[in-house]
Coordinates of C-alpha atoms and ligand atoms in Angstrom, one line a residue:
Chain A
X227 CA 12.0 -40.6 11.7
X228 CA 8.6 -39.6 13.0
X229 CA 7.5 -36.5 14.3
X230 CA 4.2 -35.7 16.3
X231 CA 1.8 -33.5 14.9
X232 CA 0.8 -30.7 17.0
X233 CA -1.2 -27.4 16.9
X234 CA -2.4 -25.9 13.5
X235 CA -0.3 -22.4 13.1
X236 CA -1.6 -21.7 9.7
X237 CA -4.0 -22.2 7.2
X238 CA -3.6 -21.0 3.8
X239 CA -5.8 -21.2 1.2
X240 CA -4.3 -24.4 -0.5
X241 CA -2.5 -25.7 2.6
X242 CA -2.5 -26.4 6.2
X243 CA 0.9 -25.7 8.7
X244 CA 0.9 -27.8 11.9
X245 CA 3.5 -27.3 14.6
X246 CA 5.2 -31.0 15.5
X247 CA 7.2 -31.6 18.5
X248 CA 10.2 -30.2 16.7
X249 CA 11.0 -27.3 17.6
X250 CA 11.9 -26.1 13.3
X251 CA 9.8 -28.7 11.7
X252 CA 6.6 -28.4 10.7
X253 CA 4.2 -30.4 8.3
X254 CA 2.2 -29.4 5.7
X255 CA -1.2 -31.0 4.8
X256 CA -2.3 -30.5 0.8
X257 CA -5.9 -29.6 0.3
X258 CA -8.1 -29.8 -2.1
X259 CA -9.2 -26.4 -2.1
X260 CA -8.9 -24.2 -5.7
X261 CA -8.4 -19.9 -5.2
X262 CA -8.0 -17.9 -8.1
X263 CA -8.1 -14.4 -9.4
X264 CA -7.1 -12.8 -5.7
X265 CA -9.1 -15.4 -4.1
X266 CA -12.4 -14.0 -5.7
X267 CA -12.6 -17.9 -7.3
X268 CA -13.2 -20.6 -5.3
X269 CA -13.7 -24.7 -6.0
X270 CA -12.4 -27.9 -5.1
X271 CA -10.0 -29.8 -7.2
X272 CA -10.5 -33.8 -6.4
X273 CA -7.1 -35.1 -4.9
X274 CA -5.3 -32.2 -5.7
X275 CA -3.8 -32.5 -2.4
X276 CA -2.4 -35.9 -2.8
X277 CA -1.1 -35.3 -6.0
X278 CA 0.5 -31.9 -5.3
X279 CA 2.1 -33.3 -2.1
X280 CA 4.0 -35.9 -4.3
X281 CA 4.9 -33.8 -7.5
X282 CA 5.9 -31.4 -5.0
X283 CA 8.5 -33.2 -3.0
X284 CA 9.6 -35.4 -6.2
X285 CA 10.9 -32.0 -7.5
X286 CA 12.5 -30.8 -4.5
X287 CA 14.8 -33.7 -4.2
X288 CA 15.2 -33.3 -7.5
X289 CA 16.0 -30.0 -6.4
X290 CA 17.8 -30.7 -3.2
X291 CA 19.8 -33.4 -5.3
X292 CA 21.3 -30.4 -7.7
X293 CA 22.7 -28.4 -5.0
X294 CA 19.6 -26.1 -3.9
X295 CA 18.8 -26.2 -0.3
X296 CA 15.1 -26.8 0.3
X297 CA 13.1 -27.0 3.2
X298 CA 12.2 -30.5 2.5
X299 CA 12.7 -33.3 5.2
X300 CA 10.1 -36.4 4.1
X301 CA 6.6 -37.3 3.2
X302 CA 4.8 -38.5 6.2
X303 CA 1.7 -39.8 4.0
X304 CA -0.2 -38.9 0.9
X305 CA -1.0 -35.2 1.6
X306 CA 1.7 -34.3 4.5
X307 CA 4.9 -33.9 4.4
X308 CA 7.5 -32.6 7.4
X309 CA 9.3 -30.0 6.5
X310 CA 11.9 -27.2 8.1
X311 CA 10.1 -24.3 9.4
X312 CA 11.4 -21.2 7.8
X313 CA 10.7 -17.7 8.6
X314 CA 8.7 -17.2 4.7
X315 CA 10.4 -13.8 3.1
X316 CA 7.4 -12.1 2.1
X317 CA 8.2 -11.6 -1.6
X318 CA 6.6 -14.3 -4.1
X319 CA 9.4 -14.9 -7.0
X320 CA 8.3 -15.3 -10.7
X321 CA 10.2 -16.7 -13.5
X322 CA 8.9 -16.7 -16.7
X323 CA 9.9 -18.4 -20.1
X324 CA 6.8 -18.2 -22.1
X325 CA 4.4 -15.4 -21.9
X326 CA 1.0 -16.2 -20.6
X327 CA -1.6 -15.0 -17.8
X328 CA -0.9 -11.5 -16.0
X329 CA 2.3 -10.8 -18.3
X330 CA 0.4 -10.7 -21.9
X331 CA -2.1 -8.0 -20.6
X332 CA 0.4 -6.1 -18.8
X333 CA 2.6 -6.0 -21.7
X334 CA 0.9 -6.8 -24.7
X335 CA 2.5 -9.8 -25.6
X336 CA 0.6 -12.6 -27.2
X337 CA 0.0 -15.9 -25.0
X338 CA 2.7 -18.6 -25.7
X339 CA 5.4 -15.8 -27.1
X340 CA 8.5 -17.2 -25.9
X341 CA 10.8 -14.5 -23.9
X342 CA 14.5 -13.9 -25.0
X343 CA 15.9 -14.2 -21.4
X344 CA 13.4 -15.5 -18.9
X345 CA 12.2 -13.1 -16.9
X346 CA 12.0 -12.7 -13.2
X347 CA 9.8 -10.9 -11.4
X348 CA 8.7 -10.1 -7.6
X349 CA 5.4 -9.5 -5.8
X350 CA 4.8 -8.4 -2.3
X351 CA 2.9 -11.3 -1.2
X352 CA 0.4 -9.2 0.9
X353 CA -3.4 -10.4 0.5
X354 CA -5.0 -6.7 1.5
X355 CA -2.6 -5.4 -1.6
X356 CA -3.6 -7.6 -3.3
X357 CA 0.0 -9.0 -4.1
X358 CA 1.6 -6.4 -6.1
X359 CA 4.1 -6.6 -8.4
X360 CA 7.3 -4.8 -6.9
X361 CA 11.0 -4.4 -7.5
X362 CA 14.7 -4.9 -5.8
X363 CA 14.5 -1.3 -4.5
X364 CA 11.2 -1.7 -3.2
X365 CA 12.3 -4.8 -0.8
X366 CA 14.9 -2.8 0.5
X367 CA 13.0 0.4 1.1
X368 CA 10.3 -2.2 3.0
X369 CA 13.1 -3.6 4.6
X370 CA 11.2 -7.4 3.6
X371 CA 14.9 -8.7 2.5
X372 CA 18.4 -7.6 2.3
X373 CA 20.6 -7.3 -1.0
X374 CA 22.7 -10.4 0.1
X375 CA 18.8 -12.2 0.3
X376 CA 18.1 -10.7 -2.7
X377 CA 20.7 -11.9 -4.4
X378 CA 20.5 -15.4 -3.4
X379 CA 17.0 -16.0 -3.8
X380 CA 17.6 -14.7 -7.7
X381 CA 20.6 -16.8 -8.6
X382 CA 18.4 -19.9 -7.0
X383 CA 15.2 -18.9 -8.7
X384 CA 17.4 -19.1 -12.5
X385 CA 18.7 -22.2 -11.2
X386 CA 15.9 -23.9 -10.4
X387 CA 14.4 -22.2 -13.7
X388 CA 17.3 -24.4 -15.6
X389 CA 16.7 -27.5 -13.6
X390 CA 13.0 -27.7 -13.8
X391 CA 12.8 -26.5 -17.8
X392 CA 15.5 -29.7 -18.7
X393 CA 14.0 -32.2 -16.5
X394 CA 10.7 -31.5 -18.1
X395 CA 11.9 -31.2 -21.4
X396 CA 12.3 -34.8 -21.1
X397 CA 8.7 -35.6 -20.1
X398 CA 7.5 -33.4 -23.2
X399 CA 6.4 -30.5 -20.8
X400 CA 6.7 -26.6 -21.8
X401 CA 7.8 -24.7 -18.3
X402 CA 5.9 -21.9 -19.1
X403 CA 6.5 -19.9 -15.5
X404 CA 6.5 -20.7 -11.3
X405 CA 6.0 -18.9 -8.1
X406 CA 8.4 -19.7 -5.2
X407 CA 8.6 -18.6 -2.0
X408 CA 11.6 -18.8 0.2
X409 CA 12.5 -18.3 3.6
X410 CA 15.2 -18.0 6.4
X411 CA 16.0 -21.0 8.4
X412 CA 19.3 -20.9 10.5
X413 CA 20.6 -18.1 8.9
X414 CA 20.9 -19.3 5.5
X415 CA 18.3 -18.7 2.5
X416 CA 15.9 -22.2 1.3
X417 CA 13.4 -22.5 -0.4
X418 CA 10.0 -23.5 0.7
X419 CA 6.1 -23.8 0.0
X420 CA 5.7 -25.9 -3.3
X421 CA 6.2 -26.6 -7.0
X422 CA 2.8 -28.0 -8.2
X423 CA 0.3 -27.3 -11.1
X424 CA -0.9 -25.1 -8.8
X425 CA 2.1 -23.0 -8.3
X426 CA 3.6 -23.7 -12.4
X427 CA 2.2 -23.4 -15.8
X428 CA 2.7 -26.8 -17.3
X429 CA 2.1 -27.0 -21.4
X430 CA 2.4 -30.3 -23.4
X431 CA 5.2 -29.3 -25.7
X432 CA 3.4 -30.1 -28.8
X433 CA -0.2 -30.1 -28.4
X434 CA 0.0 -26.7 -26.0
X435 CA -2.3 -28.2 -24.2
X436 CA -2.5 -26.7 -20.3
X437 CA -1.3 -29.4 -17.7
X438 CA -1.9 -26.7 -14.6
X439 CA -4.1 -24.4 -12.8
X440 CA -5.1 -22.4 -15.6
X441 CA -8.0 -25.3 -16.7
X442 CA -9.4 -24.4 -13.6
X443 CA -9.0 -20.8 -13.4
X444 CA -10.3 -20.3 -17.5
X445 CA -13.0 -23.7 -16.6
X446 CA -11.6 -25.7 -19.4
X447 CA -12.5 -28.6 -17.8
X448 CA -10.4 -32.3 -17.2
X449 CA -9.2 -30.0 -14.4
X450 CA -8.0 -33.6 -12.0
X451 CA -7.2 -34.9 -15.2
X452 CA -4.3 -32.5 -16.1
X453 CA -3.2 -32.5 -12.7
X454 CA -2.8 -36.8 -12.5
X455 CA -0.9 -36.3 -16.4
X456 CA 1.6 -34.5 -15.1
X457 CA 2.0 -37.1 -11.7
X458 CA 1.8 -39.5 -14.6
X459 CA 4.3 -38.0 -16.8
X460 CA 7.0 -37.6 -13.7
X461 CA 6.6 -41.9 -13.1
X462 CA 4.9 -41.0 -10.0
Chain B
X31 CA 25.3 29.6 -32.7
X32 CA 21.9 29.9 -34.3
X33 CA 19.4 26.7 -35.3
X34 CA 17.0 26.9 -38.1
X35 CA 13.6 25.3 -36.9
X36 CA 12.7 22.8 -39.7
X37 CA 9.4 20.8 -39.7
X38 CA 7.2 19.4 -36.6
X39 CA 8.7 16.0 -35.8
X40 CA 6.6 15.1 -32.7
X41 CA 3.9 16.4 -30.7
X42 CA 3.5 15.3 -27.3
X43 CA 1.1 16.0 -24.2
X44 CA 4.0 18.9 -23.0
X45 CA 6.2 19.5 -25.5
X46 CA 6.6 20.0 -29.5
X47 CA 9.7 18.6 -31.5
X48 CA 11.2 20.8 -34.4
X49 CA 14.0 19.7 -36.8
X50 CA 16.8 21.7 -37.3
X51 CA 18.8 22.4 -40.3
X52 CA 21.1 20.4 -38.4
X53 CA 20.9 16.6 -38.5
X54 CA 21.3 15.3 -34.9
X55 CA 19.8 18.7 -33.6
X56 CA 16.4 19.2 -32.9
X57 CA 14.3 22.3 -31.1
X58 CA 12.1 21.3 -27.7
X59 CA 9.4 24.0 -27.9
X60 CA 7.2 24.1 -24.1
X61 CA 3.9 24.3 -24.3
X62 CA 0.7 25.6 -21.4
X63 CA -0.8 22.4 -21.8
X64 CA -1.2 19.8 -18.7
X65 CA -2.3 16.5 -18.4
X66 CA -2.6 14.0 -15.9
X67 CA -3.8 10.7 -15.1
X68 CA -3.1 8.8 -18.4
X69 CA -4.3 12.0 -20.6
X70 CA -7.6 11.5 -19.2
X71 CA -7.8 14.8 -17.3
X72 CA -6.7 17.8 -19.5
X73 CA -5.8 21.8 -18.5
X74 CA -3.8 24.7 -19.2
X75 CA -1.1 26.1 -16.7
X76 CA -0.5 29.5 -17.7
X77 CA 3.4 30.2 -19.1
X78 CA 3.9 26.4 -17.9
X79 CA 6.5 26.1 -21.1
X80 CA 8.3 29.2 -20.0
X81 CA 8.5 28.3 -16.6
X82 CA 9.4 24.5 -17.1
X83 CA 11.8 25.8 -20.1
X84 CA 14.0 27.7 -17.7
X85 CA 13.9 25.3 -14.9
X86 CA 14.6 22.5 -16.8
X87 CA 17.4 23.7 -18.4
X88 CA 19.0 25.2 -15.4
X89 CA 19.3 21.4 -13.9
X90 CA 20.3 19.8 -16.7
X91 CA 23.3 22.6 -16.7
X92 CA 23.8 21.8 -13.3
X93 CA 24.1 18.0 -14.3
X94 CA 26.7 18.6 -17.1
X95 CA 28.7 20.4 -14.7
X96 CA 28.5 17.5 -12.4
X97 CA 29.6 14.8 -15.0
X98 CA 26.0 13.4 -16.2
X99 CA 25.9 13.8 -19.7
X100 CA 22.8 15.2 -21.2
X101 CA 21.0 16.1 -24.7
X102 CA 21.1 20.2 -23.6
X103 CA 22.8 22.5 -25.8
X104 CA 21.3 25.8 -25.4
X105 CA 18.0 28.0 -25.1
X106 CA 17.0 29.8 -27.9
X107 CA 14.1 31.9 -26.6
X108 CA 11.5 31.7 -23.9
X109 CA 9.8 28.1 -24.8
X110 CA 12.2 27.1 -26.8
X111 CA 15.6 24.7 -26.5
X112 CA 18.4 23.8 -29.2
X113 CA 19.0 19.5 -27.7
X114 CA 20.6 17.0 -29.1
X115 CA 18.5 14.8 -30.9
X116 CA 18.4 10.7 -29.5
X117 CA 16.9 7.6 -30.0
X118 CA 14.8 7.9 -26.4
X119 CA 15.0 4.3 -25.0
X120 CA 11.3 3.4 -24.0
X121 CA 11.5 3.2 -20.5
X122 CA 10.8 5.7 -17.9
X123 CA 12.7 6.1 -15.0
X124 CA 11.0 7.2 -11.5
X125 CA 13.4 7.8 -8.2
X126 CA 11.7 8.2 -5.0
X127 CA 12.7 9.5 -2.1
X128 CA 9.3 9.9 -0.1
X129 CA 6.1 7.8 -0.7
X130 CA 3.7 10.6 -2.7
X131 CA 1.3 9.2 -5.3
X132 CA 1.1 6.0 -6.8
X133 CA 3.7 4.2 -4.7
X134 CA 1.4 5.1 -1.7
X135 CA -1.6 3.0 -3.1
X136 CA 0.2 0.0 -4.4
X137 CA 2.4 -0.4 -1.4
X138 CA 0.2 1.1 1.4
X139 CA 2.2 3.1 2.9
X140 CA 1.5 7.2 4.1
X141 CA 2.0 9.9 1.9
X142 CA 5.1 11.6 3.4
X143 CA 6.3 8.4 4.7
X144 CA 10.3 8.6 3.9
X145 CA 11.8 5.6 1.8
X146 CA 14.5 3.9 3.8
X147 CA 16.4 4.2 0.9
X148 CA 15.7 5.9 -2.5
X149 CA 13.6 3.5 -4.7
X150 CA 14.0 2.9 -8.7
X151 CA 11.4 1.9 -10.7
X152 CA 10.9 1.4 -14.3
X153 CA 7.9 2.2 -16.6
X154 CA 7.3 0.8 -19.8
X155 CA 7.0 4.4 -21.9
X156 CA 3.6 3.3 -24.1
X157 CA 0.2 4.7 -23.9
X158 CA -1.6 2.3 -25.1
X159 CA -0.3 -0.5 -22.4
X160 CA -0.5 2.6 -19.9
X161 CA 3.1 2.9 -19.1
X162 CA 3.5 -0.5 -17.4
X163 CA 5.2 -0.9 -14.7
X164 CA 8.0 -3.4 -15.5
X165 CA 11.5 -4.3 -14.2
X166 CA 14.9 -5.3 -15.8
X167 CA 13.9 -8.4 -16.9
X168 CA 11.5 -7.6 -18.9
X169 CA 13.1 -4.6 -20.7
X170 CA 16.1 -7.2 -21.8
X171 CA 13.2 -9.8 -22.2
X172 CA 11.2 -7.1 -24.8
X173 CA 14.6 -5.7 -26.1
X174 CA 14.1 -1.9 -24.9
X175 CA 17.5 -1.9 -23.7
X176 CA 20.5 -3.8 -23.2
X177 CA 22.0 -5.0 -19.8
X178 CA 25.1 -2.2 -20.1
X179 CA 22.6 0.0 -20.7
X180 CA 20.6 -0.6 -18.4
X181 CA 23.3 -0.3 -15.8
X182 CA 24.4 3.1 -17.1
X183 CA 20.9 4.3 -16.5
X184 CA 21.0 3.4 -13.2
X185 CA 24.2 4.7 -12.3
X186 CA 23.2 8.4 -13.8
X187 CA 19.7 8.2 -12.0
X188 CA 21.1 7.2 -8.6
X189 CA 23.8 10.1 -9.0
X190 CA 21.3 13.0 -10.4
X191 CA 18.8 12.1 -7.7
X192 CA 21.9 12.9 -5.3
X193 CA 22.8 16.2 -7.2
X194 CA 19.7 17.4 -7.4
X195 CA 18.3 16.6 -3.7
X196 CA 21.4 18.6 -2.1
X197 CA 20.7 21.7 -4.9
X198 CA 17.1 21.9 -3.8
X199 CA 17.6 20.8 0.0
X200 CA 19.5 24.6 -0.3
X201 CA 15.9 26.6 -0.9
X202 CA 14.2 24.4 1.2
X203 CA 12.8 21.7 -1.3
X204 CA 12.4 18.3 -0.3
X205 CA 12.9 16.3 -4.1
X206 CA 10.5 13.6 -3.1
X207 CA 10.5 12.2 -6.3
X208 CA 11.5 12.7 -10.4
X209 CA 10.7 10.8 -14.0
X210 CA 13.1 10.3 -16.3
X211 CA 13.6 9.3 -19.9
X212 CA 17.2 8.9 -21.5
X213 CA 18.3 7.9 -24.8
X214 CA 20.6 7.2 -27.1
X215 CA 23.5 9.7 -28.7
X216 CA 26.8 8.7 -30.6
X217 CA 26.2 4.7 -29.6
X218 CA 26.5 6.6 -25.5
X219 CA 23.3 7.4 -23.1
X220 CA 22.3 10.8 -22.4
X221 CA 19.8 12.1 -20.5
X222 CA 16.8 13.3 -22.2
X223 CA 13.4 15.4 -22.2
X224 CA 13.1 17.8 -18.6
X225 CA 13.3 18.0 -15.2
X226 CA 10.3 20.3 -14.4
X227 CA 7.2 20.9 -11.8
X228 CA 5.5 18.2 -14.2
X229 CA 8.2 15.5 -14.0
X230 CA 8.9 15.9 -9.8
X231 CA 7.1 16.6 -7.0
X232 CA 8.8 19.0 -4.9
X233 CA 7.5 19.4 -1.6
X234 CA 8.9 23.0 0.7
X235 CA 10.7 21.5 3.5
X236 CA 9.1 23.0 6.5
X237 CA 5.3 23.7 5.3
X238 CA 5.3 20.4 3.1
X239 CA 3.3 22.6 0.8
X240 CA 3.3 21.0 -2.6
X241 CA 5.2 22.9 -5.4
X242 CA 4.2 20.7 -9.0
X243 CA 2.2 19.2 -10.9
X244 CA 0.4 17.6 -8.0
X245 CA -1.6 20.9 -7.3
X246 CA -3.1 20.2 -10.7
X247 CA -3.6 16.9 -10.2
X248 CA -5.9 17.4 -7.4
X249 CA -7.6 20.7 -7.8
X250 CA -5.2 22.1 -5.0
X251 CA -5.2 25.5 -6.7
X252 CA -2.6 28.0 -7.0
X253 CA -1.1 25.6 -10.0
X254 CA 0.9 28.9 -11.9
X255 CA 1.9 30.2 -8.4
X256 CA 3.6 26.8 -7.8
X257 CA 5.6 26.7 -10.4
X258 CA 6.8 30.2 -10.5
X259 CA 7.9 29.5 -6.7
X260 CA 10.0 26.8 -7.7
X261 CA 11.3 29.2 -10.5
X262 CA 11.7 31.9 -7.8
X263 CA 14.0 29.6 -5.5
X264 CA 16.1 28.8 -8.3
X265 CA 17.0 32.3 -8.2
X266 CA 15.6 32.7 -12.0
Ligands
ADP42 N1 8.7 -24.4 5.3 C1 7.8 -23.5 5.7 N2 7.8 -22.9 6.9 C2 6.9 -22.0 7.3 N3 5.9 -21.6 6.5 C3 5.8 -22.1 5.2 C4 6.8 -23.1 4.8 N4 6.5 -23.4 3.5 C5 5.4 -22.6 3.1 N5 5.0 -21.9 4.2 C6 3.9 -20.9 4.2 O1 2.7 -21.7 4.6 C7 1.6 -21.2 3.8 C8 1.2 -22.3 2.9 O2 -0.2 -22.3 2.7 P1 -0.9 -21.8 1.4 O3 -2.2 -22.4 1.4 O4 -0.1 -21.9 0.2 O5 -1.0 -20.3 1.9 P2 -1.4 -18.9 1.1 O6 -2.9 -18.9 1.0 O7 -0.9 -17.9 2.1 O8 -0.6 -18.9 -0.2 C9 2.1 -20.0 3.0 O9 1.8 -18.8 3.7 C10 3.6 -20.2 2.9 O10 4.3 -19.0 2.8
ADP43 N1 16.6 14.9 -27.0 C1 15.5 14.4 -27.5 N2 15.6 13.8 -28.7 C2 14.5 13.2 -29.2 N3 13.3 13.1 -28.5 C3 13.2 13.6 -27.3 C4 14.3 14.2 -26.7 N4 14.0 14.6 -25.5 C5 12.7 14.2 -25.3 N5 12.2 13.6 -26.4 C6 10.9 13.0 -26.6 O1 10.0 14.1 -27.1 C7 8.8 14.0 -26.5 C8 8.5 15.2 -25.6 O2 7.3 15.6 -25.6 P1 6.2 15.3 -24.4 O3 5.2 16.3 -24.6 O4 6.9 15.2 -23.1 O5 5.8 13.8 -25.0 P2 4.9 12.7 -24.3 O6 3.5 13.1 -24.3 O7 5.2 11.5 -25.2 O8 5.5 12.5 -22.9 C9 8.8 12.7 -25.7 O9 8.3 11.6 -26.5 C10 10.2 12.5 -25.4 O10 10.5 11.1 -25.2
MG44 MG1 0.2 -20.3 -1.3
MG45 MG1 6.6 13.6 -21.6

């Protein structure tokens, strides 16, 4: 199928969002553009896009094909791809299964400690906040999801925690931790936005070497590089 | 029955912890001194430990007699409290009722703002990580607690936040919100350390004068008075 692409409705700082003439689907165009540290760190990434937009929709089939629903539809060409409009719940989900970044400060744990159980955790994605970290009782006090919501979007997240970490395993790639998003579409929970180097921490399961976001964030250079691996790594 | 005080076992930023001839007994001694924002600002309330000895006690009575199980046993003078010694699990408990404090800056919301429904949270109980806020994931990840623990914890906190918000809602004290710490007794949880002016905020109902710590806090003045209303309304 083809759909036309319309107005732009959003532009984040790694994506674009255009309306099509779908009334629920939208398409998303990668960028190049590199935010970190609360957007205080800006660069460009070469092809990030491109490579982002395939990893990305290789592992929500992959997904999709394990029984999670996804807003996923098809890749239009190398850096869009249609996808169902959701409303986005505003609560970013984390799920960690090695410590590293934000969690070792916070709780004094040494980078590359594995957890005993991964751990979940929620932010408030809100940019004048400055994202913070909040809790199940906090999304219901805000009212940004219900329990039932809740609920689902957890027992996804350890899914896809399970899915991702095997799948992986198999292309000798630590899944250290990932952001999701999700979002209501028709009534029922999916998740959305995108699983990428940007959005994971990817380590090479016996050199430790960083495969993600993090060479650009610490500078530690082969930035593209670590990005195309992984594409590599996935056959893609 | 009578205690003898044995040696010093802890000294803390409120309280001192004797040994008793008895094993699993130990002797919560009050002190004057206050602190606030992570020990960086320090002060005396005058009689404080007398106040926050009586008060404290007199909930945690209240409690037992409402089916929460706690480490009281009995006062033995004006500072000082006969308690059954625990293993304190690490993590502190907050209930909130009304945004007040930090809750207000992370979330943005209005001092005074009322919680749609009471919010939990978790703090990791370490100084030098500066009591953390974390969530149940990472006390199973870290081992604090375990998951039937947890749960308990929950339970009891949900309940006393009940108890104790009808009690004061009867001399015309909004509980807008209350720390925690519980520990371990006889392989069962208990609750632990006080329920005082320097673990809640109490606000009076119609005036929404503050009655706790907070008057401290922020130079509000009239810090003893405070806490001898609250003592005053208990009828004690
Ligand atoms: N299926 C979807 N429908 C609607 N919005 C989506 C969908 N998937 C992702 N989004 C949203 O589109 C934006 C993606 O752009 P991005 O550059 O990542 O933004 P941000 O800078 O806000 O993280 C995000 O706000 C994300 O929540
Ligand atoms: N029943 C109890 N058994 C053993 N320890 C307790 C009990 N109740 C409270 N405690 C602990 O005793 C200390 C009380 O002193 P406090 O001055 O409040 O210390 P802190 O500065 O660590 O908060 C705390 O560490 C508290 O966890
Ligand atoms: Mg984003
Ligand atoms: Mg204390």
């Amino acid at each position: 199928m083809s759909y036309q692409m319309k107005g732009l409705l959003y532009e984040g700082k790694a994506k674009k969002i255009y309306e099509t003439d779908v009334d629920d689907i939208v398409i998303i165009e990668y960028k190049d553009d590199a935010t970190a540290f609360d957007g205080t760190k800006r660069g460009i990434i070469n092809e990030k896009g491109i490579v982002n937009n395939k990893i990305s929709n290789h592992f929500f089939k992959l997904l999709e094909s394990k029984g999670i629903p996804t807003h996923f539809i098809e890749q239009i060409d190398e850096r869009r791809t249609a996808v169902k409009k959701v409303e986005i719940i505003p609560v970013e989900v984390i799920v960690r299964n090695i410590a590293a970044g934000s969690l070792c400060k916070r709780l004094g744990l040494e980078e590359g400690t594995a957890l005993k159980r991964p751990v979940l955790e929620f932010c408030y994605k809100n940019d004048a906040l400055h994202d913070p970290q909040i809790n199940e009782y906090h999304i219901l006090a805000l009212e940004l999801a219900t329990e039932e919501e809740i609920n689902k979007v957890k027992e996804y997240s350890f899914k896809i925690n399970q899915i991702l970490r095997e799948y992986l395993k198999e292309v000798n790639i630590d899944l250290v931790d990932f952001k999701l998003e999700f979002g209501r579409y028709k009534s029922s929970i999916i998740l959305a936005d995108e699983i990428s180097p940007d959005t994971c921490r990817f380590w090479d399961m016996n050199t430790k070497e960083k495969l993600d976001k993090d060479r650009f964030r610490r500078d530690l250079g082969n930035v593209e590089e670590a990005y195309k691996e992984v594409l590599k790594r996935l056959g893609l």
